[in-house]
């Protein structure tokens, strides 16, 4: 009996009636997935068996005729991975049901038990990701960015180990790859080569080396067998999401298959990554010269790089989320937050070429090697170093314009414009409220408040719990929204998640919103004037819009500065004057906004007027 099967048997052994009568599917947040259809466990066995059979058959048909030994290895690995998936899922569901069975809602005992199950389940998922590798680790990395959607136990577990502490390939495997790619061993290519990797991520690990010219370099080495397992990963994901949708129709993530099929091969091509990195830096030089001194991309050694090996300039720096190390460099964390958000806002709205994997391990902070000459003498310039350029997305001008218009509408709490632009981006007239909530990670009531404070991202535990609550209650709506949205927008949502997670670590509450508001407004103004260059009225209107945004943002930053200076609670400090003309304070502390009931006949009632909708959450 495997370890997983043994754990499952242990969970079920002491409560025989549980599996037959009390087995209900539960999400990590503790909410029921399908209260009307609980006896699904036998169906899960059938689907798992059929899934394994289909996967093995499909893979066998595609590969058996060429290399039988390779085909057998892939078939074995495929069935093993799917088996791990099934056992892990069964263990997690069984653990939640067994551990929380009979415990009263909101009791201390249930809360403590749920916390312990969260930790056990997160560790099981971590172990599954490490054993299966590849795309599983990529998914685990993204879980570590979802501060607002997942319980903290899951986020912290994934964040601690998924970014740069993944399983490593052996030095023998590294040597085999060098021999296959360059025809030479590492010590023949480099003067020095450290056999112990500096860091290891989902697709590759990094070794420190030095060239025969004495230059220190970082060598990114693709993990062994990834090319083979990539195709298997795609088939596995297809089977898993199809099975999940069959068991739980509310969970339809089949759109993920096309995204994985498109992005994974690109991330495995290190020559494409080299091209992306050079394109990125060139965009900052030509399109964003005002930012170029604060952004750096390591240069690539093309003659020492292949599709599976990438040799880059070695950069001395600190992790972007290491606040203490950043402060030791004499840099304010808020400065780094501002640089990061300005850089990615420019990528989205100016360049149309966006780094879509900006998690904490893919960004570093350093002091620029050259001094900046100022009025008070020389000073070092802080730089944000961008790493891992495997996943980029190009945005066409129309999409950038619509996305910018949506953000401008969010800044001004313009309900009609939010709806209009959300529909243009694919959300539909029934899910535009949910789209605005997913994009900003804020309840609808806060989004449409007319005061300045609605732009501020508090990041409190109360906010997180609120968002987790409605996320668990709107599973089918979120799934439908993600199916509708263009893949470019899906990757922008992922980018937002990553940046929001870094911002949270840096302690910034307004930078992300302020900067994207400014850049989106500037984009719209530039597009308007470019369409009608001779119209003075058009130019004046564009400048007036920009002035309105700047005034609004200036007031917000001033209020933030005053609040920090005096150490006053934000809500207490700003509640009085800012609520004037917007709404009235109710007894429970929420704000009754006059325009809160903005839903029309096309809107989903769950998003508007029900007790579980976004607009009814406390403000």
Coordinates of C-alpha atoms in Angstrom, one line a residue:
X1 CA 0.0 0.0 0.0
X2 CA 1.3 3.4 -0.9
X3 CA 1.8 6.2 1.6
X4 CA -1.2 8.1 0.2
X5 CA -3.5 5.1 0.3
X6 CA -2.4 4.3 3.8
X7 CA -3.3 7.8 5.0
X8 CA -6.7 7.6 3.3
X9 CA -7.4 4.3 4.9
X10 CA -6.4 5.7 8.3
X11 CA -8.8 8.6 7.9
X12 CA -11.7 6.4 7.0
X13 CA -11.1 3.5 9.3
X14 CA -12.5 4.8 12.5
X15 CA -15.8 6.2 11.1
X16 CA -17.3 3.6 8.7
X17 CA -20.6 5.5 8.2
X18 CA -18.7 8.6 7.1
X19 CA -17.8 7.5 3.6
X20 CA -21.3 6.3 2.8
X21 CA -23.4 8.9 4.4
X22 CA -21.4 12.0 5.3
X23 CA -18.9 12.5 2.5
X24 CA -19.5 16.0 1.2
X25 CA -17.0 17.8 -1.0
X26 CA -15.5 20.9 0.7
X27 CA -13.3 23.7 -0.5
X28 CA -10.2 24.8 1.3
X29 CA -12.2 27.7 2.8
X30 CA -14.6 25.2 4.3
X31 CA -17.7 25.8 2.0
X32 CA -19.6 23.1 0.4
X33 CA -19.0 22.5 -3.3
X34 CA -22.2 20.6 -4.2
X35 CA -24.7 20.4 -1.4
X36 CA -27.3 18.8 -3.6
X37 CA -25.2 15.9 -4.9
X38 CA -22.9 14.4 -2.3
X39 CA -22.4 10.7 -3.0
X40 CA -19.8 11.3 -5.8
X41 CA -17.0 9.2 -4.4
X42 CA -17.8 6.1 -6.5
X43 CA -18.0 8.3 -9.6
X44 CA -14.5 9.7 -8.8
X45 CA -13.0 6.2 -8.9
X46 CA -14.6 5.6 -12.3
X47 CA -13.4 8.9 -13.7
X48 CA -9.9 8.3 -12.4
X49 CA -9.8 4.9 -14.0
X50 CA -11.2 6.1 -17.3
X51 CA -8.8 9.1 -17.2
X52 CA -5.8 7.0 -16.7
X53 CA -6.9 4.7 -19.5
X54 CA -7.6 7.5 -21.9
X55 CA -4.3 9.3 -21.0
X56 CA -2.3 6.1 -21.5
X57 CA -4.1 5.3 -24.8
X58 CA -3.7 8.8 -26.2
X59 CA 0.0 9.0 -25.3
X60 CA 0.6 5.5 -26.6
X61 CA -1.0 6.2 -29.9
X62 CA 1.1 9.3 -30.4
X63 CA 4.5 7.9 -29.4
X64 CA 4.6 4.1 -29.6
X65 CA 5.5 3.9 -33.2
X66 CA 8.7 5.8 -32.9
X67 CA 10.6 5.1 -29.7
X68 CA 9.1 2.2 -27.7
X69 CA 11.3 2.7 -24.7
X70 CA 10.5 6.4 -24.4
X71 CA 6.8 5.6 -24.9
X72 CA 6.8 3.1 -22.1
X73 CA 8.5 5.6 -19.8
X74 CA 6.0 8.3 -20.6
X75 CA 3.1 5.9 -20.2
X76 CA 4.4 4.8 -16.8
X77 CA 5.0 8.4 -15.7
X78 CA 1.5 9.5 -16.9
X79 CA -0.3 6.8 -14.9
X80 CA 1.9 7.5 -11.9
X81 CA 1.1 11.3 -12.0
X82 CA -2.6 10.7 -12.4
X83 CA -2.6 8.2 -9.5
X84 CA -0.9 10.8 -7.3
X85 CA -3.4 13.4 -8.4
X86 CA -6.3 11.2 -7.4
X87 CA -4.9 10.0 -4.1
X88 CA -3.9 13.6 -3.1
X89 CA -7.4 15.0 -4.0
X90 CA -9.1 12.1 -2.1
X91 CA -6.9 12.7 1.0
X92 CA -7.6 16.4 1.1
X93 CA -11.4 16.0 0.7
X94 CA -11.5 13.2 3.2
X95 CA -9.4 15.1 5.7
X96 CA -11.6 18.2 5.6
X97 CA -14.8 16.1 6.0
X98 CA -13.4 13.9 8.7
X99 CA -11.7 16.6 10.7
X100 CA -14.6 19.1 10.6
X101 CA -17.4 16.5 11.0
X102 CA -19.9 17.5 13.7
X103 CA -18.0 20.7 14.8
X104 CA -20.3 23.7 15.2
X105 CA -19.8 26.5 12.7
X106 CA -17.8 29.5 14.1
X107 CA -16.7 27.5 17.1
X108 CA -13.1 27.8 18.3
X109 CA -12.6 24.1 18.0
X110 CA -13.7 24.1 14.3
X111 CA -11.5 27.1 13.6
X112 CA -8.5 25.4 15.1
X113 CA -9.3 22.1 13.3
X114 CA -9.7 23.9 10.0
X115 CA -6.3 25.7 10.4
X116 CA -4.6 22.3 11.0
X117 CA -6.3 20.8 8.0
X118 CA -5.3 23.7 5.8
X119 CA -1.7 23.1 6.8
X120 CA -1.9 19.4 6.1
X121 CA -3.6 19.9 2.8
X122 CA -1.2 22.6 1.7
X123 CA 1.7 20.3 2.5
X124 CA 0.1 17.5 0.5
X125 CA -0.3 19.8 -2.5
X126 CA 3.3 20.9 -2.1
X127 CA 4.5 17.3 -2.1
X128 CA 2.3 16.5 -5.1
X129 CA 3.8 19.5 -7.0
X130 CA 7.4 18.5 -6.2
X131 CA 6.9 14.9 -7.2
X132 CA 5.1 15.7 -10.5
X133 CA 7.3 18.7 -11.2
X134 CA 7.0 20.9 -14.3
X135 CA 3.6 22.6 -14.7
X136 CA 2.5 21.4 -11.3
X137 CA 5.1 23.6 -9.7
X138 CA 4.0 26.5 -12.0
X139 CA 0.5 26.1 -10.6
X140 CA 1.8 25.9 -7.1
X141 CA 3.8 29.1 -7.6
X142 CA 0.6 30.9 -8.7
X143 CA -1.2 29.7 -5.6
X144 CA 1.4 31.4 -3.6
X145 CA 0.4 34.8 -5.1
X146 CA -3.3 34.5 -4.3
X147 CA -3.1 36.3 -1.0
X148 CA -6.7 37.5 -1.2
X149 CA -8.3 34.3 -2.5
X150 CA -6.8 31.4 -0.6
X151 CA -6.3 30.7 3.1
X152 CA -3.0 32.0 4.4
X153 CA -1.8 28.5 5.2
X154 CA -1.8 27.6 1.4
X155 CA -0.3 30.8 0.3
X156 CA 2.5 30.8 2.8
X157 CA 3.4 27.1 2.2
X158 CA 3.6 27.6 -1.6
X159 CA 5.4 30.9 -1.3
X160 CA 8.1 29.5 1.0
X161 CA 9.2 26.8 -1.3
X162 CA 7.7 27.0 -4.8
X163 CA 9.6 30.1 -6.1
X164 CA 13.3 29.2 -5.9
X165 CA 13.6 26.1 -3.6
X166 CA 12.2 23.4 -6.0
X167 CA 13.7 19.9 -6.5
X168 CA 17.1 20.0 -8.3
X169 CA 18.5 18.0 -11.2
X170 CA 21.7 16.1 -10.4
X171 CA 25.1 17.3 -11.6
X172 CA 25.3 14.2 -13.8
X173 CA 22.1 15.3 -15.5
X174 CA 23.5 18.8 -15.9
X175 CA 26.6 17.4 -17.6
X176 CA 24.5 15.2 -19.9
X177 CA 22.5 18.3 -21.0
X178 CA 25.7 20.3 -21.6
X179 CA 27.1 17.4 -23.7
X180 CA 23.9 17.2 -25.7
X181 CA 23.5 20.9 -26.2
X182 CA 27.1 22.2 -26.6
X183 CA 29.0 19.0 -27.2
X184 CA 31.2 19.8 -24.1
X185 CA 31.1 19.4 -20.3
X186 CA 30.6 22.4 -18.0
X187 CA 34.3 22.7 -17.1
X188 CA 35.2 22.7 -20.7
X189 CA 32.8 25.6 -21.5
X190 CA 33.5 27.7 -18.4
X191 CA 36.7 28.5 -16.4
X192 CA 34.7 27.7 -13.2
X193 CA 31.3 26.1 -12.7
X194 CA 29.7 25.5 -9.4
X195 CA 28.0 22.1 -9.4
X196 CA 25.6 23.1 -6.7
X197 CA 22.8 25.2 -8.0
X198 CA 22.2 28.6 -6.6
X199 CA 18.4 28.3 -6.9
X200 CA 16.0 25.9 -8.5
X201 CA 12.5 26.7 -10.0
X202 CA 9.8 24.9 -11.8
X203 CA 11.5 24.5 -15.2
X204 CA 15.2 25.1 -14.6
X205 CA 18.0 25.7 -12.0
X206 CA 20.7 28.3 -11.9
X207 CA 24.4 27.7 -11.5
X208 CA 27.1 30.3 -10.9
X209 CA 30.1 30.1 -13.4
X210 CA 32.8 32.3 -14.8
X211 CA 34.0 32.6 -18.4
X212 CA 37.6 32.2 -19.5
X213 CA 37.6 36.0 -19.8
X214 CA 36.9 36.3 -16.1
X215 CA 33.3 37.4 -16.3
X216 CA 30.9 36.0 -13.6
X217 CA 27.8 34.6 -15.2
X218 CA 24.5 32.8 -14.2
X219 CA 23.8 29.6 -16.2
X220 CA 20.2 28.6 -16.4
X221 CA 19.9 24.8 -17.0
X222 CA 16.7 23.2 -17.9
X223 CA 15.6 20.3 -15.7
X224 CA 16.1 16.8 -17.2
X225 CA 13.3 15.2 -19.3
X226 CA 11.2 18.4 -19.3
X227 CA 10.8 18.3 -23.1
X228 CA 9.3 14.8 -22.8
X229 CA 7.2 15.5 -19.8
X230 CA 5.8 18.8 -21.2
X231 CA 3.6 17.0 -23.6
X232 CA 2.5 14.7 -20.8
X233 CA 1.8 17.6 -18.5
X234 CA -0.6 19.1 -21.1
X235 CA -2.4 15.8 -21.4
X236 CA -2.5 15.4 -17.6
X237 CA -4.0 18.9 -17.2
X238 CA -6.6 18.2 -19.8
X239 CA -7.7 15.0 -18.1
X240 CA -7.7 16.5 -14.6
X241 CA -9.7 19.6 -15.5
X242 CA -12.1 17.6 -17.6
X243 CA -12.6 15.1 -14.7
X244 CA -13.1 18.0 -12.2
X245 CA -15.7 19.6 -14.5
X246 CA -17.5 16.2 -14.8
X247 CA -17.6 15.8 -11.0
X248 CA -18.3 19.4 -10.1
X249 CA -20.0 21.2 -13.1
X250 CA -19.5 24.6 -11.3
X251 CA -15.7 24.1 -11.7
X252 CA -15.1 24.5 -15.4
X253 CA -11.4 25.4 -16.0
X254 CA -11.1 23.7 -19.4
X255 CA -10.0 27.1 -20.8
X256 CA -6.7 26.4 -19.0
X257 CA -5.8 23.7 -21.5
X258 CA -5.4 26.0 -24.4
X259 CA -3.3 28.4 -22.3
X260 CA -1.0 25.7 -21.1
X261 CA -0.6 24.3 -24.7
X262 CA 0.4 27.8 -25.9
X263 CA 2.6 29.0 -23.0
X264 CA 4.5 25.9 -21.9
X265 CA 6.5 25.3 -25.1
X266 CA 7.5 29.0 -25.2
X267 CA 8.8 28.8 -21.6
X268 CA 10.9 25.8 -22.5
X269 CA 12.7 27.6 -25.4
X270 CA 15.5 29.6 -23.7
X271 CA 16.5 31.2 -27.0
X272 CA 13.0 32.8 -27.1
X273 CA 13.5 33.9 -23.5
X274 CA 16.8 35.6 -24.6
X275 CA 15.0 37.4 -27.4
X276 CA 12.2 38.5 -25.0
X277 CA 14.7 39.9 -22.5
X278 CA 16.5 41.9 -25.2
X279 CA 13.1 43.2 -26.6
X280 CA 12.0 44.1 -23.1
X281 CA 15.1 46.2 -22.3
X282 CA 15.0 47.8 -25.7
X283 CA 11.4 48.9 -25.1
X284 CA 12.4 50.7 -21.9
X285 CA 15.3 52.5 -23.8
X286 CA 13.1 53.6 -26.7
X287 CA 9.6 53.9 -25.3
X288 CA 10.1 54.6 -21.6
X289 CA 13.4 56.5 -21.3
X290 CA 12.1 58.2 -18.1
X291 CA 12.3 54.7 -16.4
X292 CA 15.4 53.2 -18.0
X293 CA 17.8 54.1 -15.3
X294 CA 15.7 52.3 -12.7
X295 CA 15.1 49.1 -14.7
X296 CA 17.7 46.5 -15.7
X297 CA 17.7 43.2 -17.6
X298 CA 20.8 41.0 -17.5
X299 CA 22.6 40.7 -20.8
X300 CA 22.6 37.3 -22.5
X301 CA 25.7 35.5 -23.8
X302 CA 24.3 34.2 -27.1
X303 CA 27.3 32.0 -27.9
X304 CA 26.9 30.1 -24.6
X305 CA 23.1 29.7 -24.9
X306 CA 20.9 27.1 -26.5
X307 CA 17.2 26.2 -26.3
X308 CA 17.9 24.4 -23.0
X309 CA 20.8 26.4 -21.7
X310 CA 20.9 30.2 -21.0
X311 CA 24.0 32.1 -19.9
X312 CA 23.4 35.5 -18.5
X313 CA 25.3 38.3 -16.7
X314 CA 25.4 37.5 -13.0
X315 CA 23.6 40.2 -10.9
X316 CA 24.4 40.8 -7.2
X317 CA 21.1 41.9 -5.6
X318 CA 18.5 41.1 -3.0
X319 CA 15.0 39.5 -3.4
X320 CA 12.3 42.1 -4.2
X321 CA 10.3 41.0 -1.1
X322 CA 13.2 41.1 1.4
X323 CA 12.3 44.4 3.0
X324 CA 15.2 44.3 5.6
X325 CA 17.8 43.7 2.9
X326 CA 16.3 46.5 0.7
X327 CA 16.5 48.9 3.7
X328 CA 20.1 47.9 4.3
X329 CA 20.9 49.1 0.8
X330 CA 19.5 52.5 1.9
X331 CA 16.4 52.1 -0.3
X332 CA 12.8 52.6 0.8
X333 CA 10.5 49.6 0.0
X334 CA 7.9 52.1 -1.2
X335 CA 10.4 53.3 -3.8
X336 CA 10.7 49.8 -5.2
X337 CA 7.0 49.3 -5.2
X338 CA 6.7 52.5 -7.2
X339 CA 9.4 51.5 -9.7
X340 CA 7.8 48.1 -10.2
X341 CA 4.3 49.3 -10.8
X342 CA 5.5 52.1 -13.1
X343 CA 7.5 49.5 -15.1
X344 CA 4.6 47.1 -15.5
X345 CA 2.1 49.9 -16.3
X346 CA 4.4 51.0 -19.1
X347 CA 4.7 47.4 -20.4
X348 CA 0.9 47.2 -20.5
X349 CA -0.1 50.6 -21.8
X350 CA 3.0 51.8 -23.7
X351 CA 4.9 48.8 -24.9
X352 CA 2.1 46.3 -25.4
X353 CA 4.7 43.6 -24.5
X354 CA 4.2 42.3 -21.0
X355 CA 6.2 40.1 -18.6
X356 CA 3.5 37.8 -17.4
X357 CA 5.3 36.0 -14.6
X358 CA 6.6 38.7 -12.2
X359 CA 6.6 36.7 -9.0
X360 CA 9.0 37.5 -6.2
X361 CA 11.8 35.1 -7.4
X362 CA 11.8 36.8 -10.8
X363 CA 12.7 40.3 -9.6
X364 CA 15.7 41.6 -7.7
X365 CA 16.8 44.9 -6.2
X366 CA 20.2 46.4 -6.4
X367 CA 22.1 49.7 -6.4
X368 CA 23.1 50.7 -9.9
X369 CA 26.9 50.2 -10.4
X370 CA 27.3 53.8 -11.6
X371 CA 26.7 56.9 -9.5
X372 CA 24.1 59.5 -10.3
X373 CA 25.3 63.1 -10.1
X374 CA 22.9 65.3 -8.2
X375 CA 22.7 68.7 -6.5
X376 CA 23.8 67.2 -3.2
X377 CA 26.6 65.1 -4.7
X378 CA 26.8 61.6 -6.0
X379 CA 24.2 59.0 -5.1
X380 CA 23.4 55.4 -6.0
X381 CA 20.3 54.7 -8.0
X382 CA 18.0 51.9 -7.0
X383 CA 17.3 49.4 -9.8
X384 CA 14.7 46.7 -10.3
X385 CA 16.3 43.7 -12.1
X386 CA 13.8 41.7 -14.2
X387 CA 14.5 38.0 -14.5
X388 CA 12.9 35.0 -16.3
X389 CA 11.6 36.3 -19.5
X390 CA 10.0 33.1 -20.8
X391 CA 6.4 34.2 -20.6
X392 CA 5.4 37.4 -22.4
X393 CA 2.1 38.4 -24.0
X394 CA 1.7 41.0 -26.8
X395 CA -1.3 43.3 -26.5
X396 CA -2.9 44.9 -29.5
X397 CA -3.7 48.7 -29.4
X398 CA -7.5 48.1 -29.3
X399 CA -7.2 45.9 -26.2
X400 CA -4.8 48.3 -24.5
X401 CA -7.2 51.2 -25.2
X402 CA -10.2 49.2 -23.8
X403 CA -8.2 48.1 -20.7
X404 CA -7.0 51.6 -20.1
X405 CA -10.6 52.9 -20.4
X406 CA -11.8 50.4 -17.8
X407 CA -9.1 51.4 -15.3
X408 CA -10.0 55.1 -15.8
X409 CA -13.7 54.2 -15.1
X410 CA -12.6 52.3 -12.0
X411 CA -10.6 55.4 -10.8
X412 CA -13.6 57.6 -11.2
X413 CA -16.1 55.0 -9.9
X414 CA -18.0 55.5 -13.2
X415 CA -20.6 52.7 -13.1
X416 CA -21.8 53.0 -16.7
X417 CA -18.3 53.2 -18.1
X418 CA -17.2 50.2 -16.0
X419 CA -20.0 48.2 -17.5
X420 CA -19.3 49.4 -21.1
X421 CA -15.6 48.6 -21.0
X422 CA -16.1 45.3 -19.2
X423 CA -18.5 44.2 -21.9
X424 CA -16.0 45.2 -24.6
X425 CA -13.3 43.1 -22.9
X426 CA -15.6 40.1 -22.9
X427 CA -17.0 39.9 -19.4
X428 CA -20.6 40.3 -20.6
X429 CA -23.5 42.4 -19.2
X430 CA -24.2 39.9 -16.5
X431 CA -20.7 39.6 -15.0
X432 CA -19.2 43.1 -15.3
X433 CA -19.6 43.6 -11.5
X434 CA -17.6 40.4 -10.8
X435 CA -15.0 41.4 -13.4
X436 CA -14.4 44.7 -11.6
X437 CA -14.1 42.8 -8.3
X438 CA -11.6 40.3 -9.7
X439 CA -9.5 43.0 -11.3
X440 CA -9.3 45.2 -8.2
X441 CA -9.8 42.6 -5.4
X442 CA -12.4 44.9 -3.8
X443 CA -16.2 44.5 -3.1
X444 CA -18.5 46.3 -5.5
X445 CA -19.7 48.8 -2.8
X446 CA -16.1 50.0 -2.4
X447 CA -15.5 50.1 -6.1
X448 CA -18.4 52.5 -6.8
X449 CA -17.8 54.8 -3.8
X450 CA -17.3 58.3 -4.9
X451 CA -14.8 59.2 -2.3
X452 CA -11.0 59.3 -2.8
X453 CA -10.5 56.4 -0.3
X454 CA -12.0 53.9 -2.7
X455 CA -8.6 53.7 -4.5
X456 CA -6.8 52.6 -1.4
X457 CA -5.9 49.0 -1.0
X458 CA -6.0 48.3 2.7
X459 CA -4.8 44.7 2.7
X460 CA -6.3 44.0 6.1
X461 CA -7.2 40.5 7.3
X462 CA -10.8 41.5 7.3
X463 CA -10.6 42.5 3.6
X464 CA -9.0 39.1 2.8
X465 CA -11.6 37.1 4.6
X466 CA -14.3 39.1 2.9
X467 CA -12.9 38.4 -0.6
X468 CA -12.3 34.8 0.2
X469 CA -15.9 34.5 1.3
X470 CA -17.5 35.8 -1.9
X471 CA -14.9 33.9 -4.0
X472 CA -16.1 30.6 -2.5
X473 CA -19.7 31.6 -3.0
X474 CA -19.4 32.6 -6.6
X475 CA -17.4 29.7 -8.0
X476 CA -19.6 29.1 -11.0
X477 CA -19.7 32.8 -11.9
X478 CA -15.9 33.1 -11.6
X479 CA -15.4 30.0 -13.7
X480 CA -17.8 31.4 -16.4
X481 CA -16.0 34.8 -16.4
X482 CA -12.6 33.2 -16.9
X483 CA -13.9 31.2 -19.8
X484 CA -15.2 34.4 -21.5
X485 CA -12.2 36.6 -21.1
X486 CA -9.5 36.8 -23.8
X487 CA -6.3 35.0 -22.9
X488 CA -4.4 38.3 -22.9
X489 CA -6.7 39.5 -20.1
X490 CA -6.3 36.2 -18.2
X491 CA -2.5 36.7 -18.2
X492 CA -2.9 40.3 -17.1
X493 CA -5.0 39.1 -14.2
X494 CA -2.2 36.7 -13.3
X495 CA 0.3 39.5 -13.6
X496 CA -1.9 41.6 -11.3
X497 CA -1.9 38.8 -8.8
X498 CA 1.9 38.6 -8.8
X499 CA 2.4 42.3 -8.5
X500 CA -0.3 42.6 -5.7
X501 CA 1.5 39.9 -3.7
X502 CA 4.9 41.7 -4.0
X503 CA 3.2 45.1 -3.1
X504 CA 1.7 43.4 -0.1
X505 CA 5.1 42.3 1.1
X506 CA 6.6 45.8 0.5
X507 CA 3.8 47.4 2.6
X508 CA 2.4 49.5 -0.2
X509 CA -1.3 50.3 -0.2
X510 CA -1.8 52.8 -3.0
X511 CA 1.1 52.5 -5.5
X512 CA -0.5 49.9 -7.8
X513 CA -3.8 51.7 -8.1
X514 CA -2.3 55.2 -8.4
X515 CA 0.2 54.3 -11.1
X516 CA -2.1 52.2 -13.2
X517 CA -4.6 55.0 -13.0
X518 CA -2.1 57.6 -14.2
X519 CA -0.8 55.5 -17.0
X520 CA -4.2 54.4 -18.3
X521 CA -5.3 58.0 -18.4
X522 CA -2.2 59.0 -20.2
X523 CA -2.7 56.2 -22.7
X524 CA -6.2 57.4 -23.4
X525 CA -5.1 61.0 -23.8
X526 CA -2.3 60.1 -26.2
X527 CA -4.6 57.9 -28.3
X528 CA -7.3 60.7 -28.4
X529 CA -4.8 63.4 -29.5
X530 CA -3.2 61.0 -32.1
X531 CA -6.6 60.4 -33.7
X532 CA -7.2 64.1 -34.2
X533 CA -4.0 66.0 -34.0
X534 CA -5.4 69.2 -35.4
X535 CA -8.2 69.6 -32.9
X536 CA -7.4 72.0 -30.1
X537 CA -10.6 71.0 -28.4
X538 CA -9.5 67.4 -28.3
X539 CA -6.1 68.2 -26.9
X540 CA -7.6 70.5 -24.2
X541 CA -10.1 67.8 -23.3
X542 CA -7.4 65.2 -23.0
X543 CA -5.3 67.5 -20.8
X544 CA -8.2 68.3 -18.6
X545 CA -8.9 64.6 -18.1
X546 CA -5.3 64.1 -17.1
X547 CA -5.4 67.0 -14.7
X548 CA -8.5 65.5 -13.0
X549 CA -6.7 62.2 -12.5
X550 CA -3.6 63.9 -11.2
X551 CA -5.6 66.0 -8.7
X552 CA -7.5 63.0 -7.5
X553 CA -4.3 61.0 -7.1
X554 CA -2.5 63.9 -5.4
X555 CA -5.2 64.2 -2.8
X556 CA -5.1 60.4 -2.2
X557 CA -1.3 60.5 -1.7
X558 CA -1.6 63.5 0.6
X559 CA -4.2 61.8 2.8
X560 CA -2.0 58.7 2.9
X561 CA 1.0 60.7 3.9
X562 CA -0.9 62.6 6.7
X563 CA -2.4 59.3 8.0
X564 CA 1.1 57.7 8.1
X565 CA 2.6 60.8 9.7
X566 CA 0.1 60.9 12.6
X567 CA -0.4 57.2 12.9
X568 CA -4.2 57.6 12.7
X569 CA -6.5 54.8 11.6
X570 CA -7.4 55.5 7.9
X571 CA -11.1 55.0 8.3
X572 CA -11.4 57.1 11.4
X573 CA -9.2 59.9 9.8
X574 CA -11.0 60.1 6.5
X575 CA -14.5 58.9 7.3
X576 CA -16.2 62.3 7.9
X577 CA -15.5 64.7 5.0
X578 CA -14.9 62.0 2.4
X579 CA -18.3 60.5 2.9
X580 CA -20.1 63.8 2.4
X581 CA -22.4 63.7 -0.6
X582 CA -21.7 60.0 -1.1
X583 CA -23.8 58.1 1.4
X584 CA -24.8 57.7 5.0
X585 CA -23.2 55.6 7.7
X586 CA -25.3 52.8 9.0
X587 CA -25.3 51.2 12.4
X588 CA -23.2 48.2 11.4
X589 CA -20.4 50.5 10.0
X590 CA -21.1 50.0 6.4
X591 CA -21.8 52.8 3.9
X592 CA -25.1 53.0 2.2
X593 CA -24.1 54.3 -1.2
X594 CA -26.9 55.9 -3.2
X595 CA -25.6 54.4 -6.5
X596 CA -25.0 50.9 -5.0
X597 CA -28.1 49.4 -6.7
X598 CA -26.8 49.8 -10.2
X599 CA -27.7 46.3 -11.5
X600 CA -30.0 46.0 -14.5
X601 CA -32.1 43.2 -15.9
X602 CA -29.0 41.6 -17.5
X603 CA -27.0 41.5 -14.2
X604 CA -26.6 38.3 -12.2
X605 CA -28.8 38.8 -9.1
X606 CA -26.1 37.0 -7.0
X607 CA -23.7 39.8 -7.8
X608 CA -26.2 42.6 -6.9
X609 CA -28.9 42.1 -4.4
X610 CA -28.5 38.7 -2.8
X611 CA -27.0 38.3 0.7
X612 CA -23.9 36.7 -0.8
X613 CA -23.2 39.1 -3.6
X614 CA -20.4 41.5 -4.0
X615 CA -22.5 44.7 -3.5
X616 CA -23.8 43.5 -0.1
X617 CA -20.5 43.0 1.6
X618 CA -19.7 45.5 4.3
X619 CA -17.9 48.6 3.1

